[in-house]
JSON list of C-alpha atoms in Angstrom, two decimals:
[
{"chain": "A", "resi": 1, "resn": "UNK", "atom": "CA", "xyz": [6.08, 26.72, 2.02]},
{"chain": "A", "resi": 2, "resn": "UNK", "atom": "CA", "xyz": [8.05, 25.05, 4.00]},
{"chain": "A", "resi": 3, "resn": "UNK", "atom": "CA", "xyz": [11.71, 24.32, 4.28]},
{"chain": "A", "resi": 4, "resn": "UNK", "atom": "CA", "xyz": [11.59, 20.65, 3.71]},
{"chain": "A", "resi": 5, "resn": "UNK", "atom": "CA", "xyz": [9.00, 21.07, 0.45]},
{"chain": "A", "resi": 6, "resn": "UNK", "atom": "CA", "xyz": [11.23, 24.10, -0.72]},
{"chain": "A", "resi": 7, "resn": "UNK", "atom": "CA", "xyz": [14.33, 22.01, -0.31]},
{"chain": "A", "resi": 8, "resn": "UNK", "atom": "CA", "xyz": [12.89, 18.73, -2.31]},
{"chain": "A", "resi": 9, "resn": "UNK", "atom": "CA", "xyz": [12.02, 21.01, -5.09]},
{"chain": "A", "resi": 10, "resn": "UNK", "atom": "CA", "xyz": [15.39, 22.44, -5.64]},
{"chain": "A", "resi": 11, "resn": "UNK", "atom": "CA", "xyz": [17.23, 19.18, -6.48]},
{"chain": "A", "resi": 12, "resn": "UNK", "atom": "CA", "xyz": [17.94, 18.21, -9.95]},
{"chain": "A", "resi": 13, "resn": "UNK", "atom": "CA", "xyz": [17.12, 14.47, -10.54]},
{"chain": "A", "resi": 14, "resn": "UNK", "atom": "CA", "xyz": [20.97, 14.15, -11.16]},
{"chain": "A", "resi": 15, "resn": "UNK", "atom": "CA", "xyz": [21.95, 15.72, -7.94]},
{"chain": "A", "resi": 16, "resn": "UNK", "atom": "CA", "xyz": [19.75, 13.44, -5.86]},
{"chain": "A", "resi": 17, "resn": "UNK", "atom": "CA", "xyz": [21.47, 12.64, -2.64]},
{"chain": "A", "resi": 18, "resn": "UNK", "atom": "CA", "xyz": [20.62, 8.95, -3.23]},
{"chain": "A", "resi": 19, "resn": "UNK", "atom": "CA", "xyz": [22.91, 7.94, 0.11]},
{"chain": "A", "resi": 20, "resn": "UNK", "atom": "CA", "xyz": [20.74, 10.08, 2.44]},
{"chain": "A", "resi": 21, "resn": "UNK", "atom": "CA", "xyz": [17.49, 9.00, 1.05]},
{"chain": "A", "resi": 22, "resn": "UNK", "atom": "CA", "xyz": [18.35, 5.56, 1.58]},
{"chain": "A", "resi": 23, "resn": "UNK", "atom": "CA", "xyz": [19.57, 6.07, 5.29]},
{"chain": "A", "resi": 24, "resn": "UNK", "atom": "CA", "xyz": [16.35, 8.02, 6.23]},
{"chain": "A", "resi": 25, "resn": "UNK", "atom": "CA", "xyz": [14.31, 4.85, 4.68]},
{"chain": "A", "resi": 26, "resn": "UNK", "atom": "CA", "xyz": [16.86, 2.42, 6.48]},
{"chain": "A", "resi": 27, "resn": "UNK", "atom": "CA", "xyz": [16.00, 4.16, 9.52]},
{"chain": "A", "resi": 28, "resn": "UNK", "atom": "CA", "xyz": [12.33, 3.47, 9.42]},
{"chain": "A", "resi": 29, "resn": "UNK", "atom": "CA", "xyz": [12.16, 0.12, 8.01]},
{"chain": "A", "resi": 30, "resn": "UNK", "atom": "CA", "xyz": [14.71, -0.55, 11.21]},
{"chain": "A", "resi": 31, "resn": "UNK", "atom": "CA", "xyz": [11.87, 0.73, 13.37]},
{"chain": "A", "resi": 32, "resn": "UNK", "atom": "CA", "xyz": [9.32, -1.44, 11.69]},
{"chain": "A", "resi": 33, "resn": "UNK", "atom": "CA", "xyz": [11.33, -4.33, 12.00]},
{"chain": "A", "resi": 34, "resn": "UNK", "atom": "CA", "xyz": [12.26, -3.92, 15.70]},
{"chain": "A", "resi": 35, "resn": "UNK", "atom": "CA", "xyz": [8.49, -3.27, 16.43]},
{"chain": "A", "resi": 36, "resn": "UNK", "atom": "CA", "xyz": [7.60, -6.37, 14.48]},
{"chain": "A", "resi": 37, "resn": "UNK", "atom": "CA", "xyz": [9.83, -8.53, 16.15]},
{"chain": "A", "resi": 38, "resn": "UNK", "atom": "CA", "xyz": [8.30, -7.33, 19.87]},
{"chain": "A", "resi": 39, "resn": "UNK", "atom": "CA", "xyz": [4.63, -8.00, 18.16]},
{"chain": "A", "resi": 40, "resn": "UNK", "atom": "CA", "xyz": [4.02, -4.21, 18.49]},
{"chain": "A", "resi": 41, "resn": "UNK", "atom": "CA", "xyz": [1.78, -4.25, 15.72]},
{"chain": "A", "resi": 42, "resn": "UNK", "atom": "CA", "xyz": [-0.24, -1.03, 16.20]},
{"chain": "A", "resi": 43, "resn": "UNK", "atom": "CA", "xyz": [3.60, 0.56, 16.07]},
{"chain": "A", "resi": 44, "resn": "UNK", "atom": "CA", "xyz": [3.93, -1.53, 12.88]},
{"chain": "A", "resi": 45, "resn": "UNK", "atom": "CA", "xyz": [1.23, -0.15, 11.35]},
{"chain": "A", "resi": 46, "resn": "UNK", "atom": "CA", "xyz": [1.91, 3.63, 12.27]},
{"chain": "A", "resi": 47, "resn": "UNK", "atom": "CA", "xyz": [5.46, 3.33, 10.84]},
{"chain": "A", "resi": 48, "resn": "UNK", "atom": "CA", "xyz": [4.22, 1.57, 7.50]},
{"chain": "A", "resi": 49, "resn": "UNK", "atom": "CA", "xyz": [1.87, 4.64, 7.06]},
{"chain": "A", "resi": 50, "resn": "UNK", "atom": "CA", "xyz": [4.62, 7.09, 7.91]},
{"chain": "A", "resi": 51, "resn": "UNK", "atom": "CA", "xyz": [7.28, 5.05, 5.28]},
{"chain": "A", "resi": 52, "resn": "UNK", "atom": "CA", "xyz": [4.52, 5.11, 2.39]},
{"chain": "A", "resi": 53, "resn": "UNK", "atom": "CA", "xyz": [4.46, 8.99, 2.95]},
{"chain": "A", "resi": 54, "resn": "UNK", "atom": "CA", "xyz": [7.79, 9.39, 2.83]},
{"chain": "A", "resi": 55, "resn": "UNK", "atom": "CA", "xyz": [9.22, 11.29, -0.04]},
{"chain": "A", "resi": 56, "resn": "UNK", "atom": "CA", "xyz": [12.39, 9.66, 0.38]},
{"chain": "A", "resi": 57, "resn": "UNK", "atom": "CA", "xyz": [10.86, 6.39, 0.06]},
{"chain": "A", "resi": 58, "resn": "UNK", "atom": "CA", "xyz": [9.03, 7.48, -2.90]},
{"chain": "A", "resi": 59, "resn": "UNK", "atom": "CA", "xyz": [11.89, 8.78, -4.59]},
{"chain": "A", "resi": 60, "resn": "UNK", "atom": "CA", "xyz": [13.69, 5.23, -4.06]},
{"chain": "A", "resi": 61, "resn": "UNK", "atom": "CA", "xyz": [10.73, 3.34, -5.24]},
{"chain": "A", "resi": 62, "resn": "UNK", "atom": "CA", "xyz": [10.58, 5.49, -8.56]},
{"chain": "A", "resi": 63, "resn": "UNK", "atom": "CA", "xyz": [14.17, 5.53, -9.21]},
{"chain": "A", "resi": 64, "resn": "UNK", "atom": "CA", "xyz": [14.23, 1.53, -8.90]},
{"chain": "A", "resi": 65, "resn": "UNK", "atom": "CA", "xyz": [11.06, 0.96, -11.85]},
{"chain": "A", "resi": 66, "resn": "UNK", "atom": "CA", "xyz": [12.50, 3.96, -14.03]},
{"chain": "A", "resi": 67, "resn": "UNK", "atom": "CA", "xyz": [16.47, 3.08, -13.56]},
{"chain": "A", "resi": 68, "resn": "UNK", "atom": "CA", "xyz": [17.23, -0.16, -12.03]},
{"chain": "A", "resi": 69, "resn": "UNK", "atom": "CA", "xyz": [14.72, -2.58, -12.93]},
{"chain": "A", "resi": 70, "resn": "UNK", "atom": "CA", "xyz": [15.84, -5.01, -15.90]},
{"chain": "A", "resi": 71, "resn": "UNK", "atom": "CA", "xyz": [11.80, -4.06, -17.08]},
{"chain": "A", "resi": 72, "resn": "UNK", "atom": "CA", "xyz": [12.03, -0.52, -17.25]},
{"chain": "A", "resi": 73, "resn": "UNK", "atom": "CA", "xyz": [11.79, -0.32, -20.86]},
{"chain": "A", "resi": 74, "resn": "UNK", "atom": "CA", "xyz": [8.72, -2.70, -21.02]},
{"chain": "A", "resi": 75, "resn": "UNK", "atom": "CA", "xyz": [5.46, -0.61, -21.08]},
{"chain": "A", "resi": 76, "resn": "UNK", "atom": "CA", "xyz": [2.17, -1.70, -19.19]},
{"chain": "A", "resi": 77, "resn": "UNK", "atom": "CA", "xyz": [-0.96, -1.19, -21.13]},
{"chain": "A", "resi": 78, "resn": "UNK", "atom": "CA", "xyz": [-0.47, 2.40, -20.48]},
{"chain": "A", "resi": 79, "resn": "UNK", "atom": "CA", "xyz": [2.22, 2.32, -22.82]},
{"chain": "A", "resi": 80, "resn": "UNK", "atom": "CA", "xyz": [4.62, 4.36, -20.58]},
{"chain": "A", "resi": 81, "resn": "UNK", "atom": "CA", "xyz": [8.27, 3.27, -20.42]},
{"chain": "A", "resi": 82, "resn": "UNK", "atom": "CA", "xyz": [11.13, 4.53, -18.51]},
{"chain": "A", "resi": 83, "resn": "UNK", "atom": "CA", "xyz": [10.83, 8.38, -17.65]},
{"chain": "A", "resi": 84, "resn": "UNK", "atom": "CA", "xyz": [12.84, 10.94, -18.56]},
{"chain": "A", "resi": 85, "resn": "UNK", "atom": "CA", "xyz": [14.59, 12.12, -15.39]},
{"chain": "A", "resi": 86, "resn": "UNK", "atom": "CA", "xyz": [12.35, 15.76, -15.60]},
{"chain": "A", "resi": 87, "resn": "UNK", "atom": "CA", "xyz": [8.97, 13.25, -15.25]},
{"chain": "A", "resi": 88, "resn": "UNK", "atom": "CA", "xyz": [10.22, 11.09, -12.47]},
{"chain": "A", "resi": 89, "resn": "UNK", "atom": "CA", "xyz": [9.62, 14.03, -10.00]},
{"chain": "A", "resi": 90, "resn": "UNK", "atom": "CA", "xyz": [6.04, 14.58, -11.07]},
{"chain": "A", "resi": 91, "resn": "UNK", "atom": "CA", "xyz": [5.47, 10.67, -10.70]},
{"chain": "A", "resi": 92, "resn": "UNK", "atom": "CA", "xyz": [6.84, 10.77, -7.11]},
{"chain": "A", "resi": 93, "resn": "UNK", "atom": "CA", "xyz": [4.23, 13.54, -6.10]},
{"chain": "A", "resi": 94, "resn": "UNK", "atom": "CA", "xyz": [1.38, 11.33, -7.61]},
{"chain": "A", "resi": 95, "resn": "UNK", "atom": "CA", "xyz": [2.13, 8.34, -5.39]},
{"chain": "A", "resi": 96, "resn": "UNK", "atom": "CA", "xyz": [-0.14, 7.74, -2.76]},
{"chain": "A", "resi": 97, "resn": "UNK", "atom": "CA", "xyz": [-1.58, 4.05, -1.47]},
{"chain": "A", "resi": 98, "resn": "UNK", "atom": "CA", "xyz": [-4.90, 5.44, -0.76]},
{"chain": "A", "resi": 99, "resn": "UNK", "atom": "CA", "xyz": [-5.06, 7.18, -4.03]},
{"chain": "A", "resi": 100, "resn": "UNK", "atom": "CA", "xyz": [-8.44, 6.63, -4.93]},
{"chain": "A", "resi": 101, "resn": "UNK", "atom": "CA", "xyz": [-7.76, 5.68, -8.73]},
{"chain": "A", "resi": 102, "resn": "UNK", "atom": "CA", "xyz": [-8.87, 2.87, -10.39]},
{"chain": "A", "resi": 103, "resn": "UNK", "atom": "CA", "xyz": [-6.29, 0.17, -10.77]},
{"chain": "A", "resi": 104, "resn": "UNK", "atom": "CA", "xyz": [-5.36, -0.78, -14.37]},
{"chain": "A", "resi": 105, "resn": "UNK", "atom": "CA", "xyz": [-4.85, -4.26, -15.57]},
{"chain": "A", "resi": 106, "resn": "UNK", "atom": "CA", "xyz": [-1.63, -5.83, -16.11]},
{"chain": "A", "resi": 107, "resn": "UNK", "atom": "CA", "xyz": [0.05, -6.29, -19.86]},
{"chain": "A", "resi": 108, "resn": "UNK", "atom": "CA", "xyz": [0.69, -10.27, -20.32]},
{"chain": "A", "resi": 109, "resn": "UNK", "atom": "CA", "xyz": [3.75, -10.96, -22.57]},
{"chain": "A", "resi": 110, "resn": "UNK", "atom": "CA", "xyz": [4.72, -14.64, -23.25]},
{"chain": "A", "resi": 111, "resn": "UNK", "atom": "CA", "xyz": [8.03, -15.52, -23.07]},
{"chain": "A", "resi": 112, "resn": "UNK", "atom": "CA", "xyz": [9.94, -18.80, -23.72]},
{"chain": "A", "resi": 113, "resn": "UNK", "atom": "CA", "xyz": [11.22, -21.17, -20.82]},
{"chain": "A", "resi": 114, "resn": "UNK", "atom": "CA", "xyz": [14.77, -21.46, -21.19]},
{"chain": "A", "resi": 115, "resn": "UNK", "atom": "CA", "xyz": [15.65, -24.77, -23.24]},
{"chain": "A", "resi": 116, "resn": "UNK", "atom": "CA", "xyz": [11.87, -25.28, -23.78]},
{"chain": "A", "resi": 117, "resn": "UNK", "atom": "CA", "xyz": [9.09, -24.73, -26.77]},
{"chain": "A", "resi": 118, "resn": "UNK", "atom": "CA", "xyz": [7.04, -23.97, -23.69]},
{"chain": "A", "resi": 119, "resn": "UNK", "atom": "CA", "xyz": [6.18, -19.94, -22.92]},
{"chain": "A", "resi": 120, "resn": "UNK", "atom": "CA", "xyz": [5.35, -18.91, -19.57]},
{"chain": "A", "resi": 121, "resn": "UNK", "atom": "CA", "xyz": [3.51, -15.48, -18.84]},
{"chain": "A", "resi": 122, "resn": "UNK", "atom": "CA", "xyz": [4.41, -12.31, -17.81]},
{"chain": "A", "resi": 123, "resn": "UNK", "atom": "CA", "xyz": [2.47, -9.65, -15.74]},
{"chain": "A", "resi": 124, "resn": "UNK", "atom": "CA", "xyz": [3.45, -5.90, -16.69]},
{"chain": "A", "resi": 125, "resn": "UNK", "atom": "CA", "xyz": [1.72, -3.58, -14.66]},
{"chain": "A", "resi": 126, "resn": "UNK", "atom": "CA", "xyz": [1.76, 0.37, -15.74]},
{"chain": "A", "resi": 127, "resn": "UNK", "atom": "CA", "xyz": [4.85, 2.56, -14.79]},
{"chain": "A", "resi": 128, "resn": "UNK", "atom": "CA", "xyz": [2.73, 4.25, -11.93]},
{"chain": "A", "resi": 129, "resn": "UNK", "atom": "CA", "xyz": [1.51, 0.73, -10.45]},
{"chain": "A", "resi": 130, "resn": "UNK", "atom": "CA", "xyz": [5.36, -0.45, -10.25]},
{"chain": "A", "resi": 131, "resn": "UNK", "atom": "CA", "xyz": [6.57, 2.07, -8.48]},
{"chain": "A", "resi": 132, "resn": "UNK", "atom": "CA", "xyz": [3.62, 2.12, -5.86]},
{"chain": "A", "resi": 133, "resn": "UNK", "atom": "CA", "xyz": [4.44, -1.41, -5.78]},
{"chain": "A", "resi": 134, "resn": "UNK", "atom": "CA", "xyz": [7.70, -0.80, -4.62]},
{"chain": "A", "resi": 135, "resn": "UNK", "atom": "CA", "xyz": [6.70, 1.65, -2.16]},
{"chain": "A", "resi": 136, "resn": "UNK", "atom": "CA", "xyz": [4.58, -0.53, -0.65]},
{"chain": "A", "resi": 137, "resn": "UNK", "atom": "CA", "xyz": [7.43, -3.48, -0.69]},
{"chain": "A", "resi": 138, "resn": "UNK", "atom": "CA", "xyz": [9.60, -0.84, 1.33]},
{"chain": "A", "resi": 139, "resn": "UNK", "atom": "CA", "xyz": [6.74, -0.80, 4.16]},
{"chain": "A", "resi": 140, "resn": "UNK", "atom": "CA", "xyz": [5.95, -4.25, 4.08]},
{"chain": "A", "resi": 141, "resn": "UNK", "atom": "CA", "xyz": [9.62, -6.01, 3.65]},
{"chain": "A", "resi": 142, "resn": "UNK", "atom": "CA", "xyz": [10.99, -5.38, 7.21]},
{"chain": "A", "resi": 143, "resn": "UNK", "atom": "CA", "xyz": [7.51, -6.30, 9.26]},
{"chain": "A", "resi": 144, "resn": "UNK", "atom": "CA", "xyz": [8.19, -10.04, 7.28]},
{"chain": "A", "resi": 145, "resn": "UNK", "atom": "CA", "xyz": [12.05, -9.97, 7.50]},
{"chain": "A", "resi": 146, "resn": "UNK", "atom": "CA", "xyz": [11.56, -10.04, 11.48]},
{"chain": "A", "resi": 147, "resn": "UNK", "atom": "CA", "xyz": [9.11, -13.04, 11.44]},
{"chain": "A", "resi": 148, "resn": "UNK", "atom": "CA", "xyz": [10.63, -15.58, 8.41]},
{"chain": "A", "resi": 149, "resn": "UNK", "atom": "CA", "xyz": [12.58, -18.38, 9.35]},
{"chain": "A", "resi": 150, "resn": "UNK", "atom": "CA", "xyz": [16.28, -18.37, 9.21]},
{"chain": "A", "resi": 151, "resn": "UNK", "atom": "CA", "xyz": [16.75, -20.88, 6.70]},
{"chain": "A", "resi": 152, "resn": "UNK", "atom": "CA", "xyz": [14.47, -19.39, 4.05]},
{"chain": "A", "resi": 153, "resn": "UNK", "atom": "CA", "xyz": [16.55, -17.73, 1.05]},
{"chain": "A", "resi": 154, "resn": "UNK", "atom": "CA", "xyz": [13.85, -16.97, -1.78]},
{"chain": "A", "resi": 155, "resn": "UNK", "atom": "CA", "xyz": [12.63, -13.01, -2.73]},
{"chain": "A", "resi": 156, "resn": "UNK", "atom": "CA", "xyz": [14.35, -11.84, 0.37]},
{"chain": "A", "resi": 157, "resn": "UNK", "atom": "CA", "xyz": [16.99, -8.93, 0.39]},
{"chain": "A", "resi": 158, "resn": "UNK", "atom": "CA", "xyz": [20.85, -9.58, 0.88]},
{"chain": "A", "resi": 159, "resn": "UNK", "atom": "CA", "xyz": [19.94, -13.27, 0.31]},
{"chain": "A", "resi": 160, "resn": "UNK", "atom": "CA", "xyz": [20.38, -15.36, -2.91]},
{"chain": "A", "resi": 161, "resn": "UNK", "atom": "CA", "xyz": [21.21, -18.80, -4.08]},
{"chain": "A", "resi": 162, "resn": "UNK", "atom": "CA", "xyz": [24.55, -18.86, -3.26]},
{"chain": "A", "resi": 163, "resn": "UNK", "atom": "CA", "xyz": [23.59, -18.39, 0.78]},
{"chain": "A", "resi": 164, "resn": "UNK", "atom": "CA", "xyz": [21.25, -21.25, 0.11]},
{"chain": "A", "resi": 165, "resn": "UNK", "atom": "CA", "xyz": [24.20, -23.44, -1.41]},
{"chain": "A", "resi": 166, "resn": "UNK", "atom": "CA", "xyz": [26.34, -22.46, 1.69]},
{"chain": "A", "resi": 167, "resn": "UNK", "atom": "CA", "xyz": [23.62, -23.38, 4.36]},
{"chain": "A", "resi": 168, "resn": "UNK", "atom": "CA", "xyz": [23.01, -27.09, 2.35]},
{"chain": "A", "resi": 169, "resn": "UNK", "atom": "CA", "xyz": [27.00, -27.45, 2.60]},
{"chain": "A", "resi": 170, "resn": "UNK", "atom": "CA", "xyz": [27.08, -26.78, 6.29]},
{"chain": "A", "resi": 171, "resn": "UNK", "atom": "CA", "xyz": [24.18, -29.01, 7.04]},
{"chain": "A", "resi": 172, "resn": "UNK", "atom": "CA", "xyz": [25.41, -31.72, 4.81]},
{"chain": "A", "resi": 173, "resn": "UNK", "atom": "CA", "xyz": [29.28, -31.72, 5.48]},
{"chain": "A", "resi": 174, "resn": "UNK", "atom": "CA", "xyz": [29.12, -33.86, 8.86]},
{"chain": "A", "resi": 175, "resn": "UNK", "atom": "CA", "xyz": [27.09, -36.63, 7.36]},
{"chain": "A", "resi": 176, "resn": "UNK", "atom": "CA", "xyz": [24.99, -37.45, 4.51]},
{"chain": "A", "resi": 177, "resn": "UNK", "atom": "CA", "xyz": [21.38, -36.35, 4.42]},
{"chain": "A", "resi": 178, "resn": "UNK", "atom": "CA", "xyz": [18.32, -36.55, 2.18]},
{"chain": "A", "resi": 179, "resn": "UNK", "atom": "CA", "xyz": [17.45, -33.79, -0.38]},
{"chain": "A", "resi": 180, "resn": "UNK", "atom": "CA", "xyz": [13.86, -33.27, -1.23]},
{"chain": "A", "resi": 181, "resn": "UNK", "atom": "CA", "xyz": [13.50, -31.08, -4.45]},
{"chain": "A", "resi": 182, "resn": "UNK", "atom": "CA", "xyz": [9.98, -30.25, -5.04]},
{"chain": "A", "resi": 183, "resn": "UNK", "atom": "CA", "xyz": [8.28, -27.95, -7.70]},
{"chain": "A", "resi": 184, "resn": "UNK", "atom": "CA", "xyz": [4.61, -26.33, -7.34]},
{"chain": "A", "resi": 185, "resn": "UNK", "atom": "CA", "xyz": [3.01, -26.68, -10.80]},
{"chain": "A", "resi": 186, "resn": "UNK", "atom": "CA", "xyz": [1.78, -23.25, -11.47]},
{"chain": "A", "resi": 187, "resn": "UNK", "atom": "CA", "xyz": [2.47, -22.24, -8.08]},
{"chain": "A", "resi": 188, "resn": "UNK", "atom": "CA", "xyz": [1.90, -17.90, -8.91]},
{"chain": "A", "resi": 189, "resn": "UNK", "atom": "CA", "xyz": [-1.29, -18.82, -11.09]},
{"chain": "A", "resi": 190, "resn": "UNK", "atom": "CA", "xyz": [-3.42, -20.67, -8.41]},
{"chain": "A", "resi": 191, "resn": "UNK", "atom": "CA", "xyz": [-2.19, -18.50, -5.35]},
{"chain": "A", "resi": 192, "resn": "UNK", "atom": "CA", "xyz": [-5.77, -17.87, -3.35]},
{"chain": "A", "resi": 193, "resn": "UNK", "atom": "CA", "xyz": [-6.43, -14.38, -2.87]},
{"chain": "A", "resi": 194, "resn": "UNK", "atom": "CA", "xyz": [-8.19, -14.72, 0.18]},
{"chain": "A", "resi": 195, "resn": "UNK", "atom": "CA", "xyz": [-6.16, -16.65, 2.02]},
{"chain": "A", "resi": 196, "resn": "UNK", "atom": "CA", "xyz": [-3.23, -14.26, 0.72]},
{"chain": "A", "resi": 197, "resn": "UNK", "atom": "CA", "xyz": [-4.98, -11.27, 2.02]},
{"chain": "A", "resi": 198, "resn": "UNK", "atom": "CA", "xyz": [-5.83, -13.05, 5.66]},
{"chain": "A", "resi": 199, "resn": "UNK", "atom": "CA", "xyz": [-1.96, -14.19, 6.06]},
{"chain": "A", "resi": 200, "resn": "UNK", "atom": "CA", "xyz": [-1.16, -10.30, 5.35]},
{"chain": "A", "resi": 201, "resn": "UNK", "atom": "CA", "xyz": [-3.02, -9.66, 8.51]},
{"chain": "A", "resi": 202, "resn": "UNK", "atom": "CA", "xyz": [-3.29, -5.70, 7.52]},
{"chain": "A", "resi": 203, "resn": "UNK", "atom": "CA", "xyz": [-6.35, -3.95, 7.74]},
{"chain": "A", "resi": 204, "resn": "UNK", "atom": "CA", "xyz": [-4.60, -0.13, 6.35]},
{"chain": "A", "resi": 205, "resn": "UNK", "atom": "CA", "xyz": [-4.91, 0.80, 2.88]},
{"chain": "A", "resi": 206, "resn": "UNK", "atom": "CA", "xyz": [-2.12, -0.95, 1.86]},
{"chain": "A", "resi": 207, "resn": "UNK", "atom": "CA", "xyz": [-4.31, -4.27, 2.24]},
{"chain": "A", "resi": 208, "resn": "UNK", "atom": "CA", "xyz": [-7.02, -2.60, -0.10]},
{"chain": "A", "resi": 209, "resn": "UNK", "atom": "CA", "xyz": [-4.26, -1.56, -2.73]},
{"chain": "A", "resi": 210, "resn": "UNK", "atom": "CA", "xyz": [-3.03, -5.22, -3.07]},
{"chain": "A", "resi": 211, "resn": "UNK", "atom": "CA", "xyz": [-6.57, -6.63, -2.99]},
{"chain": "A", "resi": 212, "resn": "UNK", "atom": "CA", "xyz": [-6.88, -3.74, -6.06]},
{"chain": "A", "resi": 213, "resn": "UNK", "atom": "CA", "xyz": [-3.60, -5.42, -7.65]},
{"chain": "A", "resi": 214, "resn": "UNK", "atom": "CA", "xyz": [-4.71, -8.84, -7.38]},
{"chain": "A", "resi": 215, "resn": "UNK", "atom": "CA", "xyz": [-8.25, -8.44, -8.97]},
{"chain": "A", "resi": 216, "resn": "UNK", "atom": "CA", "xyz": [-7.37, -5.88, -11.61]},
{"chain": "A", "resi": 217, "resn": "UNK", "atom": "CA", "xyz": [-7.17, -8.37, -14.02]},
{"chain": "A", "resi": 218, "resn": "UNK", "atom": "CA", "xyz": [-4.71, -8.70, -17.42]},
{"chain": "A", "resi": 219, "resn": "UNK", "atom": "CA", "xyz": [-4.66, -7.57, -20.93]},
{"chain": "A", "resi": 220, "resn": "UNK", "atom": "CA", "xyz": [-3.95, -10.64, -23.16]},
{"chain": "A", "resi": 221, "resn": "UNK", "atom": "CA", "xyz": [-3.47, -9.71, -26.88]},
{"chain": "A", "resi": 222, "resn": "UNK", "atom": "CA", "xyz": [-6.03, -6.64, -26.02]},
{"chain": "A", "resi": 223, "resn": "UNK", "atom": "CA", "xyz": [-8.32, -9.19, -24.64]},
{"chain": "A", "resi": 224, "resn": "UNK", "atom": "CA", "xyz": [-9.31, -8.34, -20.78]},
{"chain": "A", "resi": 225, "resn": "UNK", "atom": "CA", "xyz": [-9.38, -11.62, -18.36]},
{"chain": "A", "resi": 226, "resn": "UNK", "atom": "CA", "xyz": [-10.63, -11.09, -14.87]},
{"chain": "A", "resi": 227, "resn": "UNK", "atom": "CA", "xyz": [-8.38, -12.73, -12.22]},
{"chain": "A", "resi": 228, "resn": "UNK", "atom": "CA", "xyz": [-9.79, -14.75, -9.40]},
{"chain": "A", "resi": 229, "resn": "UNK", "atom": "CA", "xyz": [-6.46, -16.46, -8.47]},
{"chain": "A", "resi": 230, "resn": "UNK", "atom": "CA", "xyz": [-3.05, -16.07, -8.52]},
{"chain": "A", "resi": 231, "resn": "UNK", "atom": "CA", "xyz": [-0.85, -13.42, -8.85]},
{"chain": "A", "resi": 232, "resn": "UNK", "atom": "CA", "xyz": [1.20, -11.85, -11.88]},
{"chain": "A", "resi": 233, "resn": "UNK", "atom": "CA", "xyz": [4.73, -12.67, -12.52]},
{"chain": "A", "resi": 234, "resn": "UNK", "atom": "CA", "xyz": [6.67, -9.53, -13.44]},
{"chain": "A", "resi": 235, "resn": "UNK", "atom": "CA", "xyz": [10.22, -8.75, -14.67]}
]
C-alpha cells in the first residue's frame, strides 16, 4: 500500500483538512486556466483527466452535494438523500468519469414560481451523478473561465448579481444608455444537445459522460420520458 493511500484512509470525515484539499485542487485548476488561455488544448485535456482522478477533487465534490448544497436532502430516483459521514468515503472511491455505469434518469419535481400559480420543473439526479457532475464541473470550469467575456456574470464562480449591478452603474454613470432586458422562453428546455456537445469541443470521457446525462431521460410521477433536447434544472 502506498503512503498516499494509507494516509487517505486514516482520515475521519470530520477531521479532513479541507483547506489543504482545496489548495491541491486550485493548483491544478490554475494550470488548466493558463493552458486554456494559451490555447494548449492537449495540456488542458491532460490536466482535466488528472483532476477528475484526483482524490482531493472527489472529496470536495462529495462534500458539496452531501453537506453544502441546498438540495442535499432531496432524493433522486434511487431514493438516496444526504449521506452519513461514514458513507461518504465509499462514494468518493466510486467516482469515476469513465465508470461504465448506465446513467439513471433524473427525478422530476414541480415547484411553484414565486408570485405565480405556474410551476417549473426541477430535475434531481441521483446522489452519485450529482457528485460526479460536481467533479466534472471542477475540471471544466477553469477552461471556460479563461475564454468567457469579462462582462458575463451568470453561473460563474466568484460573481453574482451585485457585480452585474455595479458594472451597469459604472457604464451608465457618465451618460444615459439603453438597457435591453430579454428573457428566452423555456431556454433550458430547448437547448440543442448536439450543438451543446460541439460547443464543448471535448472528445475525452467527459464529453461521453455529459452526453449520457443529457440523454438519460426523466421520471415524472413514475412515468419515464426520454430527453431529446434541453438540460435539467436542479436545485
